[in-house]
XYZ file of C-alpha atoms in Angstrom:
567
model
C 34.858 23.205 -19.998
C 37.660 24.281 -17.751
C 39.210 22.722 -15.280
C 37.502 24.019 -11.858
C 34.302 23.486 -14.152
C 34.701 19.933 -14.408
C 35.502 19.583 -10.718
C 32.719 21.626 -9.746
C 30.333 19.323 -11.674
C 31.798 16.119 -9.925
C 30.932 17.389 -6.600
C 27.250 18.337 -7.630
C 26.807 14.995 -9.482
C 29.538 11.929 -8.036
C 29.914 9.359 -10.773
C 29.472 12.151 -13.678
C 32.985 12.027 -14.847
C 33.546 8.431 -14.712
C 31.464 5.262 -16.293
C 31.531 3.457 -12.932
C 28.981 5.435 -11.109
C 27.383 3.786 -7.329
C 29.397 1.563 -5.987
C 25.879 0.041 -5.601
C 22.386 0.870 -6.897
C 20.315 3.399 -5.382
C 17.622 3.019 -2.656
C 16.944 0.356 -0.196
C 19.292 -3.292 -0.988
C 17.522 -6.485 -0.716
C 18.421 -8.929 2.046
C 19.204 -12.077 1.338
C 17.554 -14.128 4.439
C 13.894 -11.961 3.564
C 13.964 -12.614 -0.048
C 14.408 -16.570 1.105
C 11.988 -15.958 3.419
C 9.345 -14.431 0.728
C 10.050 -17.142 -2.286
C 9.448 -19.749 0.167
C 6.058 -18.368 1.631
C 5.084 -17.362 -1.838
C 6.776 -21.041 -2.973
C 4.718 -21.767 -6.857
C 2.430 -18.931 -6.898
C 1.907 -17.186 -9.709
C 3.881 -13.534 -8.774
C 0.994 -11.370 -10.293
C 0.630 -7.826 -9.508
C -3.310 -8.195 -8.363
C -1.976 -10.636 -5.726
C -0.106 -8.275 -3.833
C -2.495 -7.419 -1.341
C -2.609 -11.768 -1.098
C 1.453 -11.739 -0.449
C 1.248 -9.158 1.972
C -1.058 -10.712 4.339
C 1.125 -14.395 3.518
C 3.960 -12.327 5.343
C 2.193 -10.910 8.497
C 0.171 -13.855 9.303
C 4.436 -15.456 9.654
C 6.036 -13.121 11.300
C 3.053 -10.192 12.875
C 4.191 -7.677 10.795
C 5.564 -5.930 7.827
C 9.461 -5.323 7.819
C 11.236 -3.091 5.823
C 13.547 -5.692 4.508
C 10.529 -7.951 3.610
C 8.904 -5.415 1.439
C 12.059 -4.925 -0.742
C 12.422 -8.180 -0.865
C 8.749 -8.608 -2.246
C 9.109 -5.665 -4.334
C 12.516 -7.612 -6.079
C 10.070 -10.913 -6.643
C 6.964 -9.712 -8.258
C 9.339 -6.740 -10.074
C 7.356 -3.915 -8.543
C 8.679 -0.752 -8.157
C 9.290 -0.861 -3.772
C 6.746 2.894 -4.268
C 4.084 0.653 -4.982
C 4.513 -1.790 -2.647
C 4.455 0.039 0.493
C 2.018 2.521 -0.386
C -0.059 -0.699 -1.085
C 1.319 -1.487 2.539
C 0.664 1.115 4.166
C -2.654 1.829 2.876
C -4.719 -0.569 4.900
C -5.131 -0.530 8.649
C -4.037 -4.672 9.166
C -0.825 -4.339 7.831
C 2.138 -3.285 11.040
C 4.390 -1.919 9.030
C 7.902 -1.732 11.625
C 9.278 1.526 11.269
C 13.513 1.402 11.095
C 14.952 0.083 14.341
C 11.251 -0.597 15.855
C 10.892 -3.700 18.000
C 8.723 -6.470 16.572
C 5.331 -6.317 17.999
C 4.222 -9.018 20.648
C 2.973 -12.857 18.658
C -0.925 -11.399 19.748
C -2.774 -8.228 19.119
C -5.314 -7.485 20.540
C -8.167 -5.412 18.917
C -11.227 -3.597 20.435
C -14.006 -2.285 17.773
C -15.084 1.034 19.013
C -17.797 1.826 16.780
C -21.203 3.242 17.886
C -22.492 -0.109 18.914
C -19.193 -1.675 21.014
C -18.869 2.238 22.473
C -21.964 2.440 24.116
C -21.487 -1.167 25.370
C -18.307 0.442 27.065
C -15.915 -0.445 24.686
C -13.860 2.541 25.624
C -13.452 1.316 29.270
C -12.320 -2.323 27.911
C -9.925 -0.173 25.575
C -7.950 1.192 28.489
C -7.595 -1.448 31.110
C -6.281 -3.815 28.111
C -3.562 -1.402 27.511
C -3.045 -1.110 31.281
C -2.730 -5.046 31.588
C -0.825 -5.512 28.149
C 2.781 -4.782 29.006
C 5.027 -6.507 26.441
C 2.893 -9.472 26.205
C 0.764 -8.416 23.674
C -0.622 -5.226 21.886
C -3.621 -3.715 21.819
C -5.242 -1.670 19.145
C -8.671 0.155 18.530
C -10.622 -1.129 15.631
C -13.339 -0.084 14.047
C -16.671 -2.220 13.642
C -16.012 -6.032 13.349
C -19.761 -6.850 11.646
C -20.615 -8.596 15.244
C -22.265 -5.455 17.069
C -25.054 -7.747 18.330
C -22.577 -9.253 20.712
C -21.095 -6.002 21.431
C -18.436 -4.991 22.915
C -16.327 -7.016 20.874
C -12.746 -7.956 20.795
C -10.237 -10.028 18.713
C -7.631 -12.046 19.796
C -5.710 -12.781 16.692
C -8.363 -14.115 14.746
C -10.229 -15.733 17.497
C -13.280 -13.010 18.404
C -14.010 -12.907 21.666
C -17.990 -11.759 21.996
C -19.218 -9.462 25.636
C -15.953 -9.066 26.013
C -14.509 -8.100 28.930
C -11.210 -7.669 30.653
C -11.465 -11.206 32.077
C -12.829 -13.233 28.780
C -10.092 -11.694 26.596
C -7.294 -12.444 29.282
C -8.208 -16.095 29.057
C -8.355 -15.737 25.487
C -4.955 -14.584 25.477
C -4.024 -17.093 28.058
C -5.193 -20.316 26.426
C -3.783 -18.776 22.913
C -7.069 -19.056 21.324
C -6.120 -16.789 18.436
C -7.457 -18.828 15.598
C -10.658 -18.499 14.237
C -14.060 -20.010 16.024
C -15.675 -21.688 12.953
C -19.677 -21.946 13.810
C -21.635 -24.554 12.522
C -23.066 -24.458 9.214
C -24.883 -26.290 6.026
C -21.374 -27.201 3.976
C -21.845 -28.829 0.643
C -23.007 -32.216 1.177
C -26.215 -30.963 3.232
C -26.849 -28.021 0.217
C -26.714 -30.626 -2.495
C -28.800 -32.900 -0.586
C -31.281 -29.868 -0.364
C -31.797 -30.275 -3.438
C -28.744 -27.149 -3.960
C -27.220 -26.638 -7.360
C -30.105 -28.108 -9.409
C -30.855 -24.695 -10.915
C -27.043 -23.433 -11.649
C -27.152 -26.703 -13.337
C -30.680 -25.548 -15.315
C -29.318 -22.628 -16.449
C -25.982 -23.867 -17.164
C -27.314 -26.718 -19.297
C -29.610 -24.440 -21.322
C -33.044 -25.517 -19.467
C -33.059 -22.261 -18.160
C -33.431 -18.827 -19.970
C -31.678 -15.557 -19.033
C -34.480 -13.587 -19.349
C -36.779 -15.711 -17.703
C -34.699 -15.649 -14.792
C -34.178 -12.194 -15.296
C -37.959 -11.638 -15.249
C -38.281 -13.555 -12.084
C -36.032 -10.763 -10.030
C -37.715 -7.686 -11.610
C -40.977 -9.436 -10.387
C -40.091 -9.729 -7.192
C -38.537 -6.393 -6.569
C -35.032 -7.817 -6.082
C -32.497 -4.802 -4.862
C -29.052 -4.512 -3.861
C -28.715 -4.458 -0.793
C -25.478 -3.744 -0.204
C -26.830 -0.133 0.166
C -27.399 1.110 -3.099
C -30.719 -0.864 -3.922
C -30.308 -0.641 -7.838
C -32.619 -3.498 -9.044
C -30.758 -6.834 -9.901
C -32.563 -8.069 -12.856
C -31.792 -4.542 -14.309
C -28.567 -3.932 -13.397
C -27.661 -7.647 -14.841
C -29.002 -6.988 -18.060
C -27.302 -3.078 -18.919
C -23.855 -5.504 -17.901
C -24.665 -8.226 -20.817
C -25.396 -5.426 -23.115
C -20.979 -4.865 -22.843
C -18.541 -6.790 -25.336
C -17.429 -8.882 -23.380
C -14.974 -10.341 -21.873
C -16.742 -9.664 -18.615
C -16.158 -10.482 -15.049
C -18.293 -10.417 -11.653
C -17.231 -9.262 -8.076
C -19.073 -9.996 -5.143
C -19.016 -7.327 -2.265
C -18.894 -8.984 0.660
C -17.045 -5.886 2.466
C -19.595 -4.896 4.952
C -17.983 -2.050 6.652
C -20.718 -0.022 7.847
C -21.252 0.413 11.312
C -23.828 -1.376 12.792
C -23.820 -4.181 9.454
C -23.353 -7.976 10.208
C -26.141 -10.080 8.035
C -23.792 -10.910 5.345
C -21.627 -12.535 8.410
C -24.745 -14.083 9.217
C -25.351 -15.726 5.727
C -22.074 -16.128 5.154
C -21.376 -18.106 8.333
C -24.878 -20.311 8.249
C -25.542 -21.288 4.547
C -22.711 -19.828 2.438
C -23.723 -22.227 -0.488
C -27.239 -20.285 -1.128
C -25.094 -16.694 -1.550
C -22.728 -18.983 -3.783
C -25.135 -20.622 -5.752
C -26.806 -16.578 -6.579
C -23.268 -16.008 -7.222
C -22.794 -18.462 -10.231
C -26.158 -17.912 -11.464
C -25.471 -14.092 -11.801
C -22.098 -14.983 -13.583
C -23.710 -17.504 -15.914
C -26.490 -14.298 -16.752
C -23.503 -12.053 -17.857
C -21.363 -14.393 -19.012
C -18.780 -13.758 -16.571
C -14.934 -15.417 -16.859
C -14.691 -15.048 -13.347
C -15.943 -14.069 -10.033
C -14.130 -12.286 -7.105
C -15.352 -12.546 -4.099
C -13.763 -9.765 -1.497
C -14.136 -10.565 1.630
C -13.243 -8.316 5.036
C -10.357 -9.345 6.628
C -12.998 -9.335 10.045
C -14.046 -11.987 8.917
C -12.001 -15.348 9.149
C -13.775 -17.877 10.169
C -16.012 -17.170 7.168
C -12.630 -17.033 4.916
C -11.763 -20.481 6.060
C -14.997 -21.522 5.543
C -15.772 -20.442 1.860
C -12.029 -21.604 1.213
C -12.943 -24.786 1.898
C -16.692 -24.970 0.564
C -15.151 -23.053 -2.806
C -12.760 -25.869 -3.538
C -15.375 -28.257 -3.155
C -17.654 -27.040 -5.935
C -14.652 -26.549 -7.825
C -14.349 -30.520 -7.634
C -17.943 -31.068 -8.550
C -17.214 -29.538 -11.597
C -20.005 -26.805 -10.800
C -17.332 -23.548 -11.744
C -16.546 -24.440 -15.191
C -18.327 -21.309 -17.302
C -16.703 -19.034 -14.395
C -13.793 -19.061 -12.279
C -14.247 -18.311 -8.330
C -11.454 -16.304 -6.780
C -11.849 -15.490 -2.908
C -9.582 -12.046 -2.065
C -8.840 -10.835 1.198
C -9.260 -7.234 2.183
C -6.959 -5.613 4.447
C -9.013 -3.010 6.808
C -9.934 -0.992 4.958
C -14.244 0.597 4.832
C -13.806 2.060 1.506
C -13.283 -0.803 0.186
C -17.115 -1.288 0.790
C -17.476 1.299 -2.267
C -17.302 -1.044 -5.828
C -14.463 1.083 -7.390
C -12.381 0.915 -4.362
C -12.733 -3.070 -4.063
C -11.638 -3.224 -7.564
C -8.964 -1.329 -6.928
C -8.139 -3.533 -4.073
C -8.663 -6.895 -5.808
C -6.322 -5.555 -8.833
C -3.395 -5.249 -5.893
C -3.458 -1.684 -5.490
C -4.653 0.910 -2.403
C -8.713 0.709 -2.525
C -8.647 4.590 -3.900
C -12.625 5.213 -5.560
C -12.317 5.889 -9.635
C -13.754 8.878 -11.191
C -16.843 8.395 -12.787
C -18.167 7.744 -15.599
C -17.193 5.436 -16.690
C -19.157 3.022 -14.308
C -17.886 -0.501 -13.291
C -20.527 -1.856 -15.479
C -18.499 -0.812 -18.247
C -15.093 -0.390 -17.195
C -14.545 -2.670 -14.442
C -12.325 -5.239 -13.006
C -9.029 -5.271 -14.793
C -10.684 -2.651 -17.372
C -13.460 -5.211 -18.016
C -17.401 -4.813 -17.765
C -18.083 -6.114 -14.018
C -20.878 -6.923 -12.118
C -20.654 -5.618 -9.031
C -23.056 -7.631 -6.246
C -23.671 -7.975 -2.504
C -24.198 -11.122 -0.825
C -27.420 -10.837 0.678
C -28.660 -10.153 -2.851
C -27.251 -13.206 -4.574
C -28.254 -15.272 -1.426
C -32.007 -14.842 -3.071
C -31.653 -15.683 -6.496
C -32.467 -19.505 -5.749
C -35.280 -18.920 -3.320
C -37.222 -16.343 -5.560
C -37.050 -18.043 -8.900
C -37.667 -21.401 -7.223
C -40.856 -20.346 -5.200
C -41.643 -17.705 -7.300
C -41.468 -13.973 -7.754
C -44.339 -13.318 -5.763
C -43.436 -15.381 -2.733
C -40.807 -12.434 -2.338
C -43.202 -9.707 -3.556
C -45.871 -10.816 -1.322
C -43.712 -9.600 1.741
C -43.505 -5.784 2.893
C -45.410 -3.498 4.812
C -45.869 0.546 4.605
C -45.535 0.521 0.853
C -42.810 -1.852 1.203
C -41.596 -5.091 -1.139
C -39.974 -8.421 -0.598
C -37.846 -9.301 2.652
C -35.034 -7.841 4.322
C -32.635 -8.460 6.427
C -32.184 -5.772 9.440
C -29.019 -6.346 11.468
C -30.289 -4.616 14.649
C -28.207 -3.412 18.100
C -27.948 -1.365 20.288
C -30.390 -0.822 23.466
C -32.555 -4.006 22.520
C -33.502 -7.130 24.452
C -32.981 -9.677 21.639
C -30.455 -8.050 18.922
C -29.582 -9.773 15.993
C -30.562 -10.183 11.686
C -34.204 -9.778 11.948
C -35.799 -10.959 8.379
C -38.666 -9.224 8.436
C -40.944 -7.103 5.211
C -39.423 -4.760 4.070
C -41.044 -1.097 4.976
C -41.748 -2.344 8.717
C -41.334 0.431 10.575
C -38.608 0.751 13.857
C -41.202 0.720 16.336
C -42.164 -2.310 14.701
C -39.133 -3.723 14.372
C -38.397 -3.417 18.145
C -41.482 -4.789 19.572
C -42.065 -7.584 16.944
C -38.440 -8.945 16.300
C -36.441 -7.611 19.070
C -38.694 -8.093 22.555
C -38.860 -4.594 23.510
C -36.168 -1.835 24.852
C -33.082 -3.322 26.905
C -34.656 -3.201 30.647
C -33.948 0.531 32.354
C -33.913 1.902 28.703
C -36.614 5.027 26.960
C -36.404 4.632 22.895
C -34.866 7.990 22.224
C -33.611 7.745 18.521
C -31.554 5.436 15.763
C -29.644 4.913 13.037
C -31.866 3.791 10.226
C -28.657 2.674 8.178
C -25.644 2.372 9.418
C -22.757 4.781 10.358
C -23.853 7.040 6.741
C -27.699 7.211 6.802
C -28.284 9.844 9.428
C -29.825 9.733 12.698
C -33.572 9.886 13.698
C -35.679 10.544 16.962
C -38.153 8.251 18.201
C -40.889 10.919 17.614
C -39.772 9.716 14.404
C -40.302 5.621 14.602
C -43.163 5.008 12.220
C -41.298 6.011 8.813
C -40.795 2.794 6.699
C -37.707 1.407 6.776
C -36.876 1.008 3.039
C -35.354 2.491 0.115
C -36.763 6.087 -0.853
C -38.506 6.640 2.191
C -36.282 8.157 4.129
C -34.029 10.900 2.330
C -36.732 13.636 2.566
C -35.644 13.559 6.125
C -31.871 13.502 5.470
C -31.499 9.908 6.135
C -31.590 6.544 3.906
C -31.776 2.944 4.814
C -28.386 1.440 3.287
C -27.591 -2.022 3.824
C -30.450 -1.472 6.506
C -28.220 -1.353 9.487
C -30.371 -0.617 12.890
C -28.763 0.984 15.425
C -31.053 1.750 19.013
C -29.877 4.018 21.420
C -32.042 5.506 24.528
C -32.252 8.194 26.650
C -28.937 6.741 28.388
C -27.071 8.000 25.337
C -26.181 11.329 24.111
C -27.011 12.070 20.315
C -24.006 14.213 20.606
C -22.264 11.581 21.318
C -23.068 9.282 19.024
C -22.576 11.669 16.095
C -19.414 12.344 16.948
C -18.056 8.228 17.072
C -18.984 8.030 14.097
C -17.374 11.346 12.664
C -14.158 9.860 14.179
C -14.732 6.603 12.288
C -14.981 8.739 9.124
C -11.829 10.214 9.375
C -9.778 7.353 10.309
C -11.796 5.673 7.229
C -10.845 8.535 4.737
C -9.153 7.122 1.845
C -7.313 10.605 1.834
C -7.856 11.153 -2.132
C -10.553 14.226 -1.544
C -9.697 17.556 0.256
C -13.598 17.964 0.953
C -13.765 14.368 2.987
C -9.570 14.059 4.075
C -9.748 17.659 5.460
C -13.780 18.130 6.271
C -13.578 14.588 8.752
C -10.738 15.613 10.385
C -12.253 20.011 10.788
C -15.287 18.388 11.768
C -14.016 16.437 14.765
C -12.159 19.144 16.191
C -15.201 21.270 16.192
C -17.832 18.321 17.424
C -15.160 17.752 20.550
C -16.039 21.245 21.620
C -18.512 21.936 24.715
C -20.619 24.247 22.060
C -20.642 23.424 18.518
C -20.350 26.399 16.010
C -23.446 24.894 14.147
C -23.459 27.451 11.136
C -19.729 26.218 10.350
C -20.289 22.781 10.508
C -23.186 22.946 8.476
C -20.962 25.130 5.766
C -18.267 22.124 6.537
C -21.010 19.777 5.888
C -22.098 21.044 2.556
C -18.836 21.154 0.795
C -18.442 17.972 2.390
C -21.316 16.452 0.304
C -20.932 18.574 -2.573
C -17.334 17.700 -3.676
C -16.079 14.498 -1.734
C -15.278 12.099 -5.234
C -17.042 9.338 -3.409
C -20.367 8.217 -1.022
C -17.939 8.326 2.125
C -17.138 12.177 1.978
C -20.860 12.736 0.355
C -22.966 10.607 3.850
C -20.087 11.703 6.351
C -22.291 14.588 7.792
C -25.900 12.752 7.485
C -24.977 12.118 11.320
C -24.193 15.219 12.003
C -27.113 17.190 10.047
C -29.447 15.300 12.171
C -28.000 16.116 15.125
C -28.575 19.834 14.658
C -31.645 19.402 13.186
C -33.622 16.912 15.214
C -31.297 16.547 18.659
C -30.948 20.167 19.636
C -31.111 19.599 23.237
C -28.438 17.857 23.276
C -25.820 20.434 21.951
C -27.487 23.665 23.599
């Protein structure tokens, strides 16, 4: 090599003639003060990659957002490649990541759920004179639905949730820095053993109980999940036992959808009944652990199964299985069971390919369980009073009970447990007291933000799983949303088109790309129908996951049962 060779290279590669290379390693260098500041948050916790989603919220809830210099510096302690951490980071909606030279954001934010529900409660109007009143004293943020659309519109004030809100309640919110978590009351440990709570996790744990008879008990009854699937339990539990183990159990309690909020309920008013279904189900498959994922929407439940969980830890009632409780991050796809594995194992909440199914290849690459709360909150109740105290229940072809988290244009909204198979126009004049005053029924959502929309003309169709999809609809997690001849269908097909984009985990061309085409078209004054319903198709066809595949069920409808209100 010449001369002028060797120089050349130099210049195209420094370092490449001499062993000393960088005068210090490449990429971002990790500050001393923020990795202080990270070992003593973290302080004796294990530094596990499935607890980085954990960590990351440990740093924001200290100092209100993400910085640069305290991602390195968590990246250098758990020896993660800094790539993984902030595309963990910046994956999910709660975490403020602060851009280089950014400002930190105000101690409070402010966030405003503008989803169908808190939208046509005005939601929109709250939006903008917050941000006209915030100035530098706090932020403001849209968010989409908070699970509390029966006391829509809804905002949060750090964690404190401020219900009707309104420009005046969430100023005095601010003022009086109520930003922690409202805990309700609710039957805590003591009460549920005195209930007589625990006897029959102690049955089956001590051998006086039989899988299959217990398994027998839930196929009798008609037990679903009804998370929004409805695969039968006793089923489903059985085809995960027939796995080597070891096996593990997750709990979906990541209710996301639009219009969804009886989990909350449960959750918030006897969390020990869902709990108890929870160990149960993990003594049936012989699970080494449960996670339970929880929305980050939802603290004061957070603090309250924190505290409940440690107490049945100390009554020795989680020896067969481990209970972990893992926050999400804001993120609805995390509602989907691949993505909230994904999540719980530390990474973004991206949905696997399938097969294989969770059932096999789960949690950590282990057979999983994968079960929603309402459906473990059962267990006791059923095989306690009997599988046909819970079959007995239903109307319209119907089975069991359900629980219909209803809002919208109603007098009395709210989780209505009523049969499963009633009918709307059942549902609104038995549970709910009628239309809100001034108010025509003009249409709903029969399952949240994903199962379509139908007219009133339409009211007497059951309300349950398989009854629906001839029309282009399906029940879900049984999410009712009302609106009236107030409200445009238009209108409402198009919030929740929005929410679908922003919710788009981005993995899929058909749902990143179709969301985002189809909003541009729904915002104009005509819609080019026979392109959105080509958009629409390839939208269902090829999205890799139930997002991409329900995102135009809203829209469908629209043009095929609302026409009047896009001529």
């Amino acid at each position: 090599m010449s001369g002028s060779q060797r120089e050349l290279k130099k210049r195209r590669h420094p370092g490449s003639g001499s062993r000393r290379g960088r005068a210090q390693p490449k990429g971002r260098q990790v500050d001393a003060d923020a990795l202080e500041q990270v070992r003593s948050l973290l302080g004796e916790r294990p530094r596990r990659r499935d607890l980085l989603v954990e960590y990351l919220h440990l740093i924001q809830d200290a100092h209100h957002c993400l910085s640069a210099q305290h991602l390195a510096a968590l990246a250098e302690e758990m020896r993660l490649p800094m790539a993984e951490v902030y595309e963990t980071a910046t994956f999910y909606a709660h975490f403020h990541i602060l851009r280089e030279g950014e400002a930190p954001p105000p101690a409070i934010t402010v966030r405003v759920c503008d989803s169908i529900t808190c939208e046509m409660m005005g939601a929109r109007q709250l939006l903008k004179a917050l941000e006209e009143k915030a100035g530098n004293s706090f932020r403001v943020v849209r968010a989409p639905c908070m699970g509390r659309c029966d006391t829509a519109p809804v905002a949060e004030v750090g964690h404190y949730h401020v219900d009707h809100a309104s420009v005046e309640n969430v100023s005095t919110a601010i003022e009086n820095k109520h930003v922690h978590a409202e805990i309700p009351k609710y039957q805590d440990f003591d009460a549920y053993v005195a209930n007589e709570g625990y006897a029959l996790l102690r049955a089956c744990v001590s051998g006086r109980r039989e899988f299959e008879t217990i398994a027998k008990a839930l196929d009798d009854a008609g037990l679903r999940g009804l998370g929004g699937a409805g695969f039968p339990t006793g089923r489903k539990w059985r085809i995960v036992r027939e796995y080597p183990g070891p096996r593990l159990m997750a709990v979906n309690a990541d209710e996301g959808e639009p219009g969804t909020f009886k989990d909350r309920y449960y959750m918030e008013r006897d969390p020990h009944r869902f709990l108890e279904g929870a160990l149960i189900a993990a003594w049936a498959v012989e699970a080494e652990a449960v996670y339970i994922y929880l929305r980050d929407e939802y603290p004061a439940v957070r603090e309250i199964l924190s505290k409940e969980i440690a107490k049945i830890k100390s009554a020795g009632l989680a020896g067969h299985s481990a209970i972990h409780l893992r926050r999400g991050a804001g993120a609805y796809i995390c509602g989907e069971e691949s993505s909230m594995i994904e999540s719980i194992e530390g990474k973004r909440g991206l949905p696997r390919h399938r097969p294989p199914y969770v059932a096999e290849v789960g949690l950590f690459g282990r057979p999983t369980l994968v079960q929603n709360v309402e459906t473990l909150y059962w267990v006791r109740d059923i095989v306690e009073k009997g599988a046909e105290w819970f079959a007995a229940h239903g109307r319209n072809g119907g089975k069991g009970l359900r629980s219909y988290s209803v809002s919208g244009r109603v007098k009395v909204p709210g989780v209505k447990l009523a049969p499963a198979g009633i009918s709307v126009n059942e549902l609104i004049d038995e549970f709910c007291g009628g239309m809100a005053e001034g108010h025509t029924f003009k249409g709903y959502l029969p399952g949240g933000a994903s199962g379509g929309i139908l007219p009133s003309a339409m009211g007497d169709l059951p309300l349950e799983f398989g009854s629906l999809e001839k029309h282009g609809c399906f029940v879900g997690s049984h999410a009712v949303v009302i609106f009236s001849d107030k409200d445009s269908a238009k209108n409402v097909a198009l919030n929740l088109m929005r929410f679908f984009e922003d919710e788009s985990c981005g993995q899929c061309t058909p749902c990143r790309v179709g969301t985002e085409k189809a909003v541009e078209l729904m915002v104009e004054p005509k819609w080019d129908q026979p392109l959105l319903q080509e958009l629409g198709r390839t939208m269902s066809d090829a999205s890799i996951c139930g997002l991409g595949q329900a995102a135009s069920n809203p829209l469908n409808s629209v043009m095929k049962y609302f026409r009047e209100d896009i001529s």
